[in-house]
mmCIF file of C-alpha atoms and ligand atoms in Angstrom:
data_model
loop_
_atom_site.group_PDB
_atom_site.id
_atom_site.type_symbol
_atom_site.label_atom_id
_atom_site.label_comp_id
_atom_site.label_asym_id
_atom_site.label_seq_id
_atom_site.Cartn_x
_atom_site.Cartn_y
_atom_site.Cartn_z
ATOM 1 C CA MET A 242 55.663 25.259 -63.028
ATOM 2 C CA LEU A 243 52.259 24.620 -61.638
ATOM 3 C CA ASP A 244 50.500 27.052 -59.418
ATOM 4 C CA SER A 245 49.675 26.164 -55.965
ATOM 5 C CA ALA A 246 46.089 24.842 -56.487
ATOM 6 C CA SER A 247 47.374 22.264 -59.092
ATOM 7 C CA LYS A 248 50.006 21.159 -56.749
ATOM 8 C CA GLY A 249 47.379 20.532 -54.149
ATOM 9 C CA LEU A 250 45.422 18.441 -56.763
ATOM 10 C CA PHE A 251 48.514 16.291 -57.310
ATOM 11 C CA HIS A 252 48.960 15.966 -53.511
ATOM 12 C CA LEU A 253 45.340 14.540 -53.256
ATOM 13 C CA LEU A 254 46.084 12.149 -56.339
ATOM 14 C CA ALA A 255 49.013 10.651 -54.301
ATOM 15 C CA LEU A 256 46.757 9.776 -51.492
ATOM 16 C CA ILE A 257 44.272 7.839 -53.665
ATOM 17 C CA LYS A 258 44.993 4.348 -53.041
ATOM 18 C CA PRO A 259 44.165 2.618 -56.253
ATOM 19 C CA PHE A 260 46.399 5.113 -57.997
ATOM 20 C CA LYS A 261 49.252 4.534 -55.745
ATOM 21 C CA THR A 262 48.741 0.675 -56.012
ATOM 22 C CA LEU A 263 48.628 0.795 -59.840
ATOM 23 C CA ALA A 264 51.605 3.211 -59.986
ATOM 24 C CA SER A 265 53.663 1.183 -57.661
ATOM 25 C CA ARG A 266 52.794 -2.133 -59.452
ATOM 26 C CA TYR A 267 53.553 -1.066 -62.996
ATOM 27 C CA GLY A 268 55.735 2.003 -62.715
ATOM 28 C CA MET A 269 59.199 0.293 -62.636
ATOM 29 C CA ARG A 270 58.347 -3.155 -63.808
ATOM 30 C CA ARG A 271 59.993 -3.103 -67.338
ATOM 31 C CA PRO A 272 62.830 -0.900 -68.854
ATOM 32 C CA SER A 273 60.002 0.990 -70.561
ATOM 33 C CA SER A 274 57.843 1.361 -67.756
ATOM 34 C CA PHE A 275 56.655 5.000 -67.127
ATOM 35 C CA ALA A 276 58.370 5.807 -63.657
ATOM 36 C CA ARG A 277 61.753 4.925 -65.382
ATOM 37 C CA ARG A 278 61.786 8.191 -67.046
ATOM 38 C CA PHE A 279 62.460 9.993 -63.774
ATOM 39 C CA ILE A 280 63.772 7.024 -61.587
ATOM 40 C CA ALA A 281 67.008 5.519 -62.495
ATOM 41 C CA GLY A 282 66.147 2.156 -61.184
ATOM 42 C CA GLU A 283 65.344 0.378 -57.906
ATOM 43 C CA THR A 284 68.949 -0.835 -57.104
ATOM 44 C CA THR A 285 72.268 0.796 -56.648
ATOM 45 C CA ARG A 286 73.679 -1.199 -59.606
ATOM 46 C CA GLU A 287 71.039 0.115 -62.034
ATOM 47 C CA ALA A 288 71.597 3.635 -60.851
ATOM 48 C CA ILE A 289 75.246 3.360 -61.371
ATOM 49 C CA GLU A 290 74.770 2.170 -64.820
ATOM 50 C CA ALA A 291 72.458 5.156 -65.417
ATOM 51 C CA ALA A 292 74.931 7.522 -63.875
ATOM 52 C CA ARG A 293 77.687 6.184 -66.067
ATOM 53 C CA ALA A 294 75.722 6.810 -69.194
ATOM 54 C CA VAL A 295 75.038 10.391 -67.823
ATOM 55 C CA GLU A 296 78.775 11.074 -67.175
ATOM 56 C CA GLN A 297 79.645 9.727 -70.749
ATOM 57 C CA ARG A 298 77.442 12.621 -72.092
ATOM 58 C CA GLY A 299 79.892 15.016 -70.275
ATOM 59 C CA LEU A 300 77.594 15.601 -67.240
ATOM 60 C CA LEU A 301 78.293 15.370 -63.579
ATOM 61 C CA ILE A 302 76.021 13.443 -61.194
ATOM 62 C CA THR A 303 74.675 13.380 -57.701
ATOM 63 C CA MET A 304 73.142 10.088 -56.442
ATOM 64 C CA ASP A 305 69.858 10.110 -54.358
ATOM 65 C CA HIS A 306 68.834 6.838 -52.682
ATOM 66 C CA LEU A 307 65.183 7.654 -52.315
ATOM 67 C CA GLY A 308 63.364 7.591 -48.985
ATOM 68 C CA GLU A 309 61.891 10.267 -46.739
ATOM 69 C CA SER A 310 59.816 10.588 -43.537
ATOM 70 C CA VAL A 311 60.875 7.301 -41.869
ATOM 71 C CA GLY A 312 58.731 6.406 -38.794
ATOM 72 C CA SER A 313 61.272 4.827 -36.656
ATOM 73 C CA LEU A 314 64.759 4.757 -35.419
ATOM 74 C CA ALA A 315 65.386 1.221 -36.826
ATOM 75 C CA ARG A 316 64.348 2.523 -40.280
ATOM 76 C CA ALA A 317 66.486 5.677 -39.904
ATOM 77 C CA ASP A 318 69.414 3.313 -39.016
ATOM 78 C CA ALA A 319 68.713 1.089 -42.021
ATOM 79 C CA ALA A 320 68.587 4.131 -44.279
ATOM 80 C CA THR A 321 71.950 5.377 -42.940
ATOM 81 C CA ARG A 322 73.526 1.939 -43.388
ATOM 82 C CA GLU A 323 72.270 1.838 -46.952
ATOM 83 C CA TYR A 324 74.014 4.973 -47.623
ATOM 84 C CA PHE A 325 77.288 3.380 -46.485
ATOM 85 C CA ASP A 326 76.523 0.661 -49.037
ATOM 86 C CA VAL A 327 75.705 3.116 -51.726
ATOM 87 C CA MET A 328 79.066 4.931 -51.092
ATOM 88 C CA GLN A 329 81.129 1.871 -51.331
ATOM 89 C CA GLN A 330 79.536 0.855 -54.635
ATOM 90 C CA VAL A 331 80.009 4.370 -55.991
ATOM 91 C CA VAL A 332 83.774 4.255 -55.097
ATOM 92 C CA GLU A 333 84.158 0.774 -56.572
ATOM 93 C CA SER A 334 82.369 1.968 -59.860
ATOM 94 C CA GLY A 335 84.508 5.016 -60.255
ATOM 95 C CA ILE A 336 81.584 7.320 -60.866
ATOM 96 C CA GLY A 337 81.363 10.701 -59.410
ATOM 97 C CA ARG A 338 81.342 10.958 -55.513
ATOM 98 C CA ASN A 339 78.324 13.089 -54.824
ATOM 99 C CA ILE A 340 75.230 12.251 -52.737
ATOM 100 C CA SER A 341 72.013 13.967 -52.073
ATOM 101 C CA LEU A 342 69.902 12.937 -49.245
ATOM 102 C CA LYS A 343 66.902 13.951 -47.079
ATOM 103 C CA LEU A 344 67.096 14.310 -43.234
ATOM 104 C CA THR A 345 63.697 12.876 -42.530
ATOM 105 C CA GLN A 346 65.170 9.738 -44.230
ATOM 106 C CA LEU A 347 67.775 9.644 -41.430
ATOM 107 C CA GLY A 348 65.205 10.130 -38.669
ATOM 108 C CA LEU A 349 64.706 13.858 -38.349
ATOM 109 C CA THR A 350 61.039 13.609 -37.233
ATOM 110 C CA VAL A 351 61.666 10.699 -35.012
ATOM 111 C CA ASP A 352 64.488 11.994 -32.992
ATOM 112 C CA ARG A 353 66.623 14.925 -33.903
ATOM 113 C CA ALA A 354 69.708 13.926 -31.970
ATOM 114 C CA THR A 355 69.734 10.651 -33.515
ATOM 115 C CA CYS A 356 69.355 12.184 -37.047
ATOM 116 C CA VAL A 357 72.442 14.296 -36.290
ATOM 117 C CA ASP A 358 74.342 11.157 -35.220
ATOM 118 C CA ASN A 359 73.265 9.378 -38.423
ATOM 119 C CA MET A 360 74.456 12.242 -40.528
ATOM 120 C CA ARG A 361 77.778 12.333 -38.710
ATOM 121 C CA ARG A 362 77.967 8.566 -39.485
ATOM 122 C CA VAL A 363 77.536 9.369 -43.165
ATOM 123 C CA LEU A 364 79.849 12.240 -43.179
ATOM 124 C CA GLU A 365 82.637 10.379 -41.364
ATOM 125 C CA ARG A 366 82.619 7.973 -44.155
ATOM 126 C CA ALA A 367 81.986 10.329 -46.935
ATOM 127 C CA GLU A 368 84.655 12.916 -46.136
ATOM 128 C CA PRO A 369 87.756 10.867 -46.241
ATOM 129 C CA ALA A 370 86.543 9.195 -49.420
ATOM 130 C CA GLY A 371 86.079 12.428 -51.029
ATOM 131 C CA PHE A 372 82.236 12.601 -51.393
ATOM 132 C CA PHE A 373 80.216 15.830 -51.357
ATOM 133 C CA ILE A 374 76.922 15.407 -49.452
ATOM 134 C CA ARG A 375 73.841 17.669 -50.266
ATOM 135 C CA ILE A 376 71.016 17.901 -47.897
ATOM 136 C CA ASP A 377 67.794 18.314 -49.823
ATOM 137 C CA MET A 378 65.237 20.546 -48.533
ATOM 138 C CA GLU A 379 61.736 19.240 -47.672
ATOM 139 C CA GLY A 380 58.400 20.830 -47.015
ATOM 140 C CA SER A 381 58.300 23.965 -44.955
ATOM 141 C CA ALA A 382 57.613 22.255 -41.691
ATOM 142 C CA HIS A 383 61.182 21.028 -41.974
ATOM 143 C CA THR A 384 62.945 24.198 -43.059
ATOM 144 C CA GLU A 385 64.051 25.528 -39.767
ATOM 145 C CA VAL A 386 65.104 22.216 -38.299
ATOM 146 C CA THR A 387 66.944 21.246 -41.479
ATOM 147 C CA LEU A 388 68.872 24.470 -41.364
ATOM 148 C CA GLU A 389 69.642 24.089 -37.606
ATOM 149 C CA THR A 390 70.848 20.568 -38.132
ATOM 150 C CA PHE A 391 73.041 21.787 -41.025
ATOM 151 C CA GLU A 392 74.499 24.462 -38.745
ATOM 152 C CA THR A 393 75.064 21.933 -36.053
ATOM 153 C CA LEU A 394 77.115 19.779 -38.327
ATOM 154 C CA TRP A 395 79.003 22.763 -39.772
ATOM 155 C CA GLY A 396 79.842 23.857 -36.164
ATOM 156 C CA LEU A 397 81.189 20.414 -35.701
ATOM 157 C CA GLY A 398 83.607 21.014 -38.572
ATOM 158 C CA TYR A 399 82.111 19.078 -41.415
ATOM 159 C CA ARG A 400 82.666 20.981 -44.653
ATOM 160 C CA GLN A 401 82.076 18.683 -47.602
ATOM 161 C CA MET A 402 78.323 19.258 -47.442
ATOM 162 C CA GLY A 403 75.817 21.767 -48.688
ATOM 163 C CA VAL A 404 72.119 22.530 -48.426
ATOM 164 C CA VAL A 405 69.185 23.488 -50.622
ATOM 165 C CA LEU A 406 67.045 26.471 -50.266
ATOM 166 C CA GLN A 407 63.637 27.085 -51.982
ATOM 167 C CA ALA A 408 62.815 30.297 -53.764
ATOM 168 C CA ALA A 409 59.058 29.865 -53.255
ATOM 169 C CA LEU A 410 59.530 30.378 -49.312
ATOM 170 C CA TYR A 411 59.338 33.970 -48.141
ATOM 171 C CA ARG A 412 61.874 33.120 -45.448
ATOM 172 C CA THR A 413 64.507 32.074 -48.017
ATOM 173 C CA GLU A 414 65.261 35.922 -48.284
ATOM 174 C CA GLU A 415 66.693 35.666 -44.913
ATOM 175 C CA ASP A 416 67.953 32.042 -44.991
ATOM 176 C CA LEU A 417 70.126 32.654 -47.903
ATOM 177 C CA PRO A 418 72.297 35.208 -46.084
ATOM 178 C CA ARG A 419 72.287 33.094 -43.079
ATOM 179 C CA VAL A 420 73.727 30.126 -45.131
ATOM 180 C CA LEU A 421 76.104 32.326 -47.070
ATOM 181 C CA ARG A 422 77.522 33.696 -43.822
ATOM 182 C CA LEU A 423 78.695 30.285 -43.015
ATOM 183 C CA GLY A 424 80.513 29.864 -46.232
ATOM 184 C CA ALA A 425 78.529 26.875 -47.231
ATOM 185 C CA ARG A 426 77.312 25.849 -50.565
ATOM 186 C CA VAL A 427 73.728 26.438 -51.589
ATOM 187 C CA ARG A 428 71.605 24.699 -54.204
ATOM 188 C CA LEU A 429 68.835 27.083 -55.324
ATOM 189 C CA VAL A 430 65.595 25.470 -56.363
ATOM 190 C CA LYS A 431 62.022 26.840 -56.904
ATOM 191 C CA GLY A 432 60.453 24.368 -54.454
ATOM 192 C CA ALA A 433 58.704 21.169 -55.080
ATOM 193 C CA TYR A 434 56.138 21.126 -52.122
ATOM 194 C CA LYS A 435 52.542 22.314 -51.776
ATOM 195 C CA GLU A 436 52.851 25.292 -49.112
ATOM 196 C CA PRO A 437 50.333 27.687 -47.900
ATOM 197 C CA ARG A 438 50.215 31.333 -48.836
ATOM 198 C CA THR A 439 51.305 32.225 -45.306
ATOM 199 C CA VAL A 440 54.694 30.891 -45.983
ATOM 200 C CA ALA A 441 55.192 30.850 -49.707
ATOM 201 C CA HIS A 442 54.612 32.617 -52.970
ATOM 202 C CA GLN A 443 51.708 30.905 -54.850
ATOM 203 C CA SER A 444 52.055 32.121 -58.467
ATOM 204 C CA LYS A 445 54.717 31.184 -61.051
ATOM 205 C CA ALA A 446 55.406 34.878 -61.679
ATOM 206 C CA ASP A 447 56.158 35.469 -58.095
ATOM 207 C CA ILE A 448 58.110 32.420 -57.649
ATOM 208 C CA ASP A 449 60.293 33.202 -60.768
ATOM 209 C CA ASP A 450 60.829 36.852 -59.541
ATOM 210 C CA ALA A 451 62.083 35.447 -56.218
ATOM 211 C CA TYR A 452 64.117 32.807 -57.872
ATOM 212 C CA ALA A 453 65.917 35.508 -60.130
ATOM 213 C CA ARG A 454 66.469 37.849 -57.178
ATOM 214 C CA LEU A 455 68.014 35.016 -55.103
ATOM 215 C CA THR A 456 70.175 33.706 -57.950
ATOM 216 C CA LYS A 457 71.667 37.230 -58.381
ATOM 217 C CA ILE A 458 72.622 37.280 -54.525
ATOM 218 C CA LEU A 459 73.949 33.691 -54.677
ATOM 219 C CA LEU A 460 76.083 34.332 -57.721
ATOM 220 C CA ALA A 461 77.420 37.657 -56.109
ATOM 221 C CA SER A 462 78.593 36.128 -52.888
ATOM 222 C CA GLY A 463 77.938 32.350 -52.873
ATOM 223 C CA GLU A 464 80.474 29.481 -52.587
ATOM 224 C CA TYR A 465 80.237 27.559 -55.735
ATOM 225 C CA PRO A 466 76.472 28.141 -56.349
ATOM 226 C CA ALA A 467 74.256 25.491 -57.778
ATOM 227 C CA ILE A 468 71.527 26.773 -60.098
ATOM 228 C CA ALA A 469 69.016 23.971 -59.912
ATOM 229 C CA THR A 470 66.207 24.517 -62.473
ATOM 230 C CA HIS A 471 65.034 23.520 -65.913
ATOM 231 C CA ASP A 472 63.853 26.862 -66.747
ATOM 232 C CA PRO A 473 65.880 28.387 -69.727
ATOM 233 C CA ALA A 474 64.933 31.972 -68.585
ATOM 234 C CA MET A 475 66.712 31.457 -65.211
ATOM 235 C CA HIS A 476 69.763 29.900 -67.071
ATOM 236 C CA ALA A 477 69.940 32.823 -69.270
ATOM 237 C CA LEU A 478 69.855 35.183 -66.202
ATOM 238 C CA ALA A 479 72.249 33.261 -64.312
ATOM 239 C CA ILE A 480 74.722 33.262 -67.303
ATOM 240 C CA GLU A 481 74.300 37.007 -67.803
ATOM 241 C CA TRP A 482 74.950 37.833 -64.176
ATOM 242 C CA ALA A 483 77.918 35.324 -63.893
ATOM 243 C CA ALA A 484 79.520 37.140 -66.883
ATOM 244 C CA GLU A 485 78.946 40.634 -65.381
ATOM 245 C CA ARG A 486 80.621 39.515 -62.264
ATOM 246 C CA GLY A 487 83.522 37.837 -64.137
ATOM 247 C CA LEU A 488 82.631 34.343 -62.793
ATOM 248 C CA GLY A 489 84.001 31.716 -65.036
ATOM 249 C CA PRO A 490 82.041 28.623 -65.818
ATOM 250 C CA ASP A 491 83.999 26.590 -63.353
ATOM 251 C CA LYS A 492 82.768 28.834 -60.454
ATOM 252 C CA PHE A 493 79.181 27.652 -60.431
ATOM 253 C CA GLU A 494 77.064 24.760 -61.672
ATOM 254 C CA PHE A 495 73.619 24.160 -63.151
ATOM 255 C CA GLN A 496 71.695 21.244 -61.863
ATOM 256 C CA LEU A 497 68.795 19.252 -63.613
ATOM 257 C CA LEU A 498 66.813 16.238 -62.631
ATOM 258 C CA TYR A 499 67.322 12.722 -64.251
ATOM 259 C CA GLY A 500 64.719 12.420 -67.203
ATOM 260 C CA VAL A 501 63.907 16.205 -67.405
ATOM 261 C CA ARG A 502 64.941 18.412 -70.287
ATOM 262 C CA ARG A 503 67.949 16.378 -71.656
ATOM 263 C CA ASP A 504 68.072 18.840 -74.455
ATOM 264 C CA LEU A 505 68.947 21.615 -72.030
ATOM 265 C CA GLN A 506 71.404 19.512 -70.216
ATOM 266 C CA ALA A 507 73.224 18.973 -73.513
ATOM 267 C CA SER A 508 73.069 22.330 -74.853
ATOM 268 C CA LEU A 509 74.535 23.842 -71.375
ATOM 269 C CA VAL A 510 77.345 21.327 -71.548
ATOM 270 C CA ASP A 511 77.998 22.204 -75.228
ATOM 271 C CA ARG A 512 78.305 25.782 -74.362
ATOM 272 C CA GLY A 513 80.916 24.904 -71.796
ATOM 273 C CA TYR A 514 78.971 25.021 -68.438
ATOM 274 C CA ARG A 515 79.115 22.485 -65.687
ATOM 275 C CA VAL A 516 75.865 20.511 -65.550
ATOM 276 C CA ARG A 517 75.049 18.065 -62.713
ATOM 277 C CA VAL A 518 72.193 15.544 -63.208
ATOM 278 C CA TYR A 519 70.363 14.436 -59.976
ATOM 279 C CA ILE A 520 69.884 10.625 -60.055
ATOM 280 C CA PRO A 521 67.201 9.215 -57.857
ATOM 281 C CA PHE A 522 66.855 5.523 -57.275
ATOM 282 C CA GLY A 523 65.560 2.900 -54.917
ATOM 283 C CA ARG A 524 62.362 1.280 -53.967
ATOM 284 C CA GLU A 525 60.865 4.144 -52.249
ATOM 285 C CA TRP A 526 60.224 6.187 -55.384
ATOM 286 C CA PHE A 527 56.637 7.007 -55.207
ATOM 287 C CA PRO A 528 56.640 10.408 -53.399
ATOM 288 C CA TYR A 529 59.471 11.649 -55.623
ATOM 289 C CA PHE A 530 57.639 10.369 -58.709
ATOM 290 C CA MET A 531 54.439 12.212 -57.664
ATOM 291 C CA ARG A 532 56.330 15.497 -57.202
ATOM 292 C CA ARG A 533 57.602 15.085 -60.801
ATOM 293 C CA LEU A 534 54.056 14.585 -62.030
ATOM 294 C CA GLY A 535 52.915 17.660 -60.042
ATOM 295 C CA GLU A 536 55.274 19.791 -61.830
ATOM 296 C CA ARG A 537 53.843 19.028 -65.327
ATOM 297 C CA PRO A 538 50.222 17.962 -66.083
ATOM 298 C CA ALA A 539 51.270 16.503 -69.391
ATOM 299 C CA ASN A 540 53.243 13.852 -67.438
ATOM 300 C CA VAL A 541 50.084 12.685 -65.908
ATOM 301 C CA THR A 542 48.448 11.887 -69.253
ATOM 302 C CA SER A 543 51.353 9.717 -70.309
ATOM 303 C CA VAL A 544 51.465 7.985 -67.030
ATOM 304 C CA VAL A 545 47.767 7.093 -67.132
ATOM 305 C CA THR A 546 48.013 5.966 -70.749
ATOM 306 C CA SER A 547 50.963 3.768 -69.919
ATOM 307 C CA MET A 548 48.947 2.276 -66.866
ATOM 308 C CA ILE A 549 46.001 1.400 -69.111
ATOM 309 C CA ASP A 550 48.520 -0.217 -71.526
ATOM 310 C CA GLU A 551 50.279 -2.147 -68.919
ATOM 311 C CA ARG A 552 46.927 -3.521 -67.440
ATOM 312 C CA ARG A 553 45.660 -4.484 -70.938
ATOM 313 C CA ALA A 554 48.963 -6.215 -71.632
ATOM 314 C CA GLN A 555 48.558 -8.021 -68.277
ATOM 315 C CA ALA A 556 45.067 -9.117 -69.075
ATOM 316 C CA ARG A 557 46.040 -10.401 -72.479
ATOM 317 C CA ARG A 558 48.969 -12.489 -70.917
ATOM 318 C CA ALA A 559 46.376 -13.986 -68.452
ATOM 319 C CA ILE A 560 44.038 -14.899 -71.179
ATOM 320 C CA LYS A 561 46.716 -16.849 -73.149
HETATM 321 P P1 FDA B 714 59.476 25.390 -63.780
HETATM 322 O O1 FDA B 714 58.615 24.488 -62.931
HETATM 323 O O2 FDA B 714 59.191 26.699 -64.013
HETATM 324 O O3 FDA B 714 59.624 24.473 -65.060
HETATM 325 C C1 FDA B 714 60.549 25.129 -66.104
HETATM 326 C C2 FDA B 714 60.618 24.033 -67.313
HETATM 327 O O4 FDA B 714 61.135 22.939 -66.949
HETATM 328 C C3 FDA B 714 58.989 23.570 -67.577
HETATM 329 O O5 FDA B 714 58.442 24.438 -68.455
HETATM 330 C C4 FDA B 714 59.380 22.327 -68.259
HETATM 331 O O6 FDA B 714 59.747 22.356 -69.522
HETATM 332 C C5 FDA B 714 60.427 21.789 -67.397
HETATM 333 N N1 FDA B 714 59.988 20.828 -66.298
HETATM 334 C C6 FDA B 714 60.047 21.154 -64.925
HETATM 335 N N2 FDA B 714 59.658 20.085 -64.281
HETATM 336 C C7 FDA B 714 59.296 19.155 -65.133
HETATM 337 C C8 FDA B 714 58.935 17.862 -65.014
HETATM 338 N N3 FDA B 714 58.722 17.281 -63.826
HETATM 339 N N4 FDA B 714 58.750 17.151 -66.100
HETATM 340 C C9 FDA B 714 58.994 17.498 -67.397
HETATM 341 N N5 FDA B 714 59.474 18.767 -67.543
HETATM 342 C C10 FDA B 714 59.567 19.732 -66.437
HETATM 343 N N6 FDA B 714 62.843 20.807 -54.622
HETATM 344 C C11 FDA B 714 62.680 20.970 -53.307
HETATM 345 O O7 FDA B 714 61.754 21.456 -52.765
HETATM 346 N N7 FDA B 714 63.784 20.415 -52.551
HETATM 347 C C12 FDA B 714 65.021 20.078 -53.068
HETATM 348 O O8 FDA B 714 65.844 19.532 -52.469
HETATM 349 C C13 FDA B 714 64.979 19.943 -54.494
HETATM 350 N N8 FDA B 714 66.209 19.439 -55.151
HETATM 351 C C14 FDA B 714 66.212 19.687 -56.533
HETATM 352 C C15 FDA B 714 67.485 19.302 -57.217
HETATM 353 C C16 FDA B 714 67.740 19.453 -58.447
HETATM 354 C C17 FDA B 714 68.929 19.082 -59.155
HETATM 355 C C18 FDA B 714 66.633 20.080 -59.250
HETATM 356 C C19 FDA B 714 66.774 20.362 -60.711
HETATM 357 C C20 FDA B 714 65.428 20.356 -58.601
HETATM 358 C C21 FDA B 714 65.267 20.062 -57.249
HETATM 359 N N9 FDA B 714 63.984 20.413 -56.617
HETATM 360 C C22 FDA B 714 64.029 20.428 -55.291
HETATM 361 C C23 FDA B 714 62.779 20.606 -57.448
HETATM 362 C C24 FDA B 714 62.400 21.939 -57.765
HETATM 363 O O9 FDA B 714 61.995 22.697 -56.415
HETATM 364 C C25 FDA B 714 61.296 22.145 -58.717
HETATM 365 O O10 FDA B 714 60.153 21.674 -58.168
HETATM 366 C C26 FDA B 714 61.657 21.581 -60.068
HETATM 367 O O11 FDA B 714 63.021 21.894 -60.523
HETATM 368 C C27 FDA B 714 60.761 22.188 -61.257
HETATM 369 O O12 FDA B 714 60.909 23.545 -61.256
HETATM 370 P P2 FDA B 714 61.842 24.305 -62.233
HETATM 371 O O13 FDA B 714 62.819 25.096 -61.554
HETATM 372 O O14 FDA B 714 62.375 23.289 -63.331
HETATM 373 O O15 FDA B 714 61.022 25.360 -63.013
#
């Protein structure tokens, strides 16, 4: 995991236009293009194929049709309808019925009431069809409103949904019991966003300590906890604490991201644990992709090398 200063540098990189242009142009072009390591495709069909391959390895899946921070109600409505279509295709395909989405994709920052309505429209279709919907957690500016929206929906009686909490944020020490009191499912992550020191731990050691502490609480009283990390040390702690509490491997799950630590995904499954892979797809992949680069500097080197190769190949084709 990167410290906060490095995450800041990647944040800046995302704002450099030529980088964004090149990445967007070459990132998904071919099956071997660099963004495809993390993104399962631009279409639902491609993502379903990827999900099927993941399931064939004995893993569970959750599908994320990428998108965030939409700037108009029309775009929020379009994103909501796209989720209807994704759900229909998932049902037809027979893969697992599990979706992850972001509230700013459904208009949270444009109009909160409309976002609640959009979520209700999604849940009204999702619940009878047996889907579970996980609301991802975004940057700290959205934490409170995301939790309040979740509580509103819970109050309206929706139950096939869960939320995400980030160990890096100080406030999660209070947010975790708040969500656990509802009896709702929590996915615990370390946190992917660059946050100021006024609201979040900055060093890897402090974030890991918080993650370990919160995992223990979650396993002790959570409803089917999701331990979402690629950190083998955290897996080992979770396994040890689950065993201490007599929690069988069917009472919680590990979650990992598509394209990250496939070795760990496989070894956890081999040891009898449930492992869900988060499968992101769609045309709006750039912000998600940048967060993955930000987590590991080595990823940047391989992306820059691939970009140069792609440009050279294009130049060669133009000469011919
Ligand atoms: P850490 O960063 O310490 O990494 C541990 C090891 O994992 C590394 O040493 C490396 O081997 C490997 N690794 C981690 N990231 C890698 C990468 N990008 N490429 C290659 N190897 C990598 N965040 C958030 O803020 N809101 C959310 O809703 C979600 N949702 C979510 C769902 C799921 C299923 C997962 C697994 C993660 C998230 N996250 C998230 C992301 C999370 O907050 C965090 O940024 C990443 O998981 C990376 O942190 P780790 O816990 O893996 O630990």
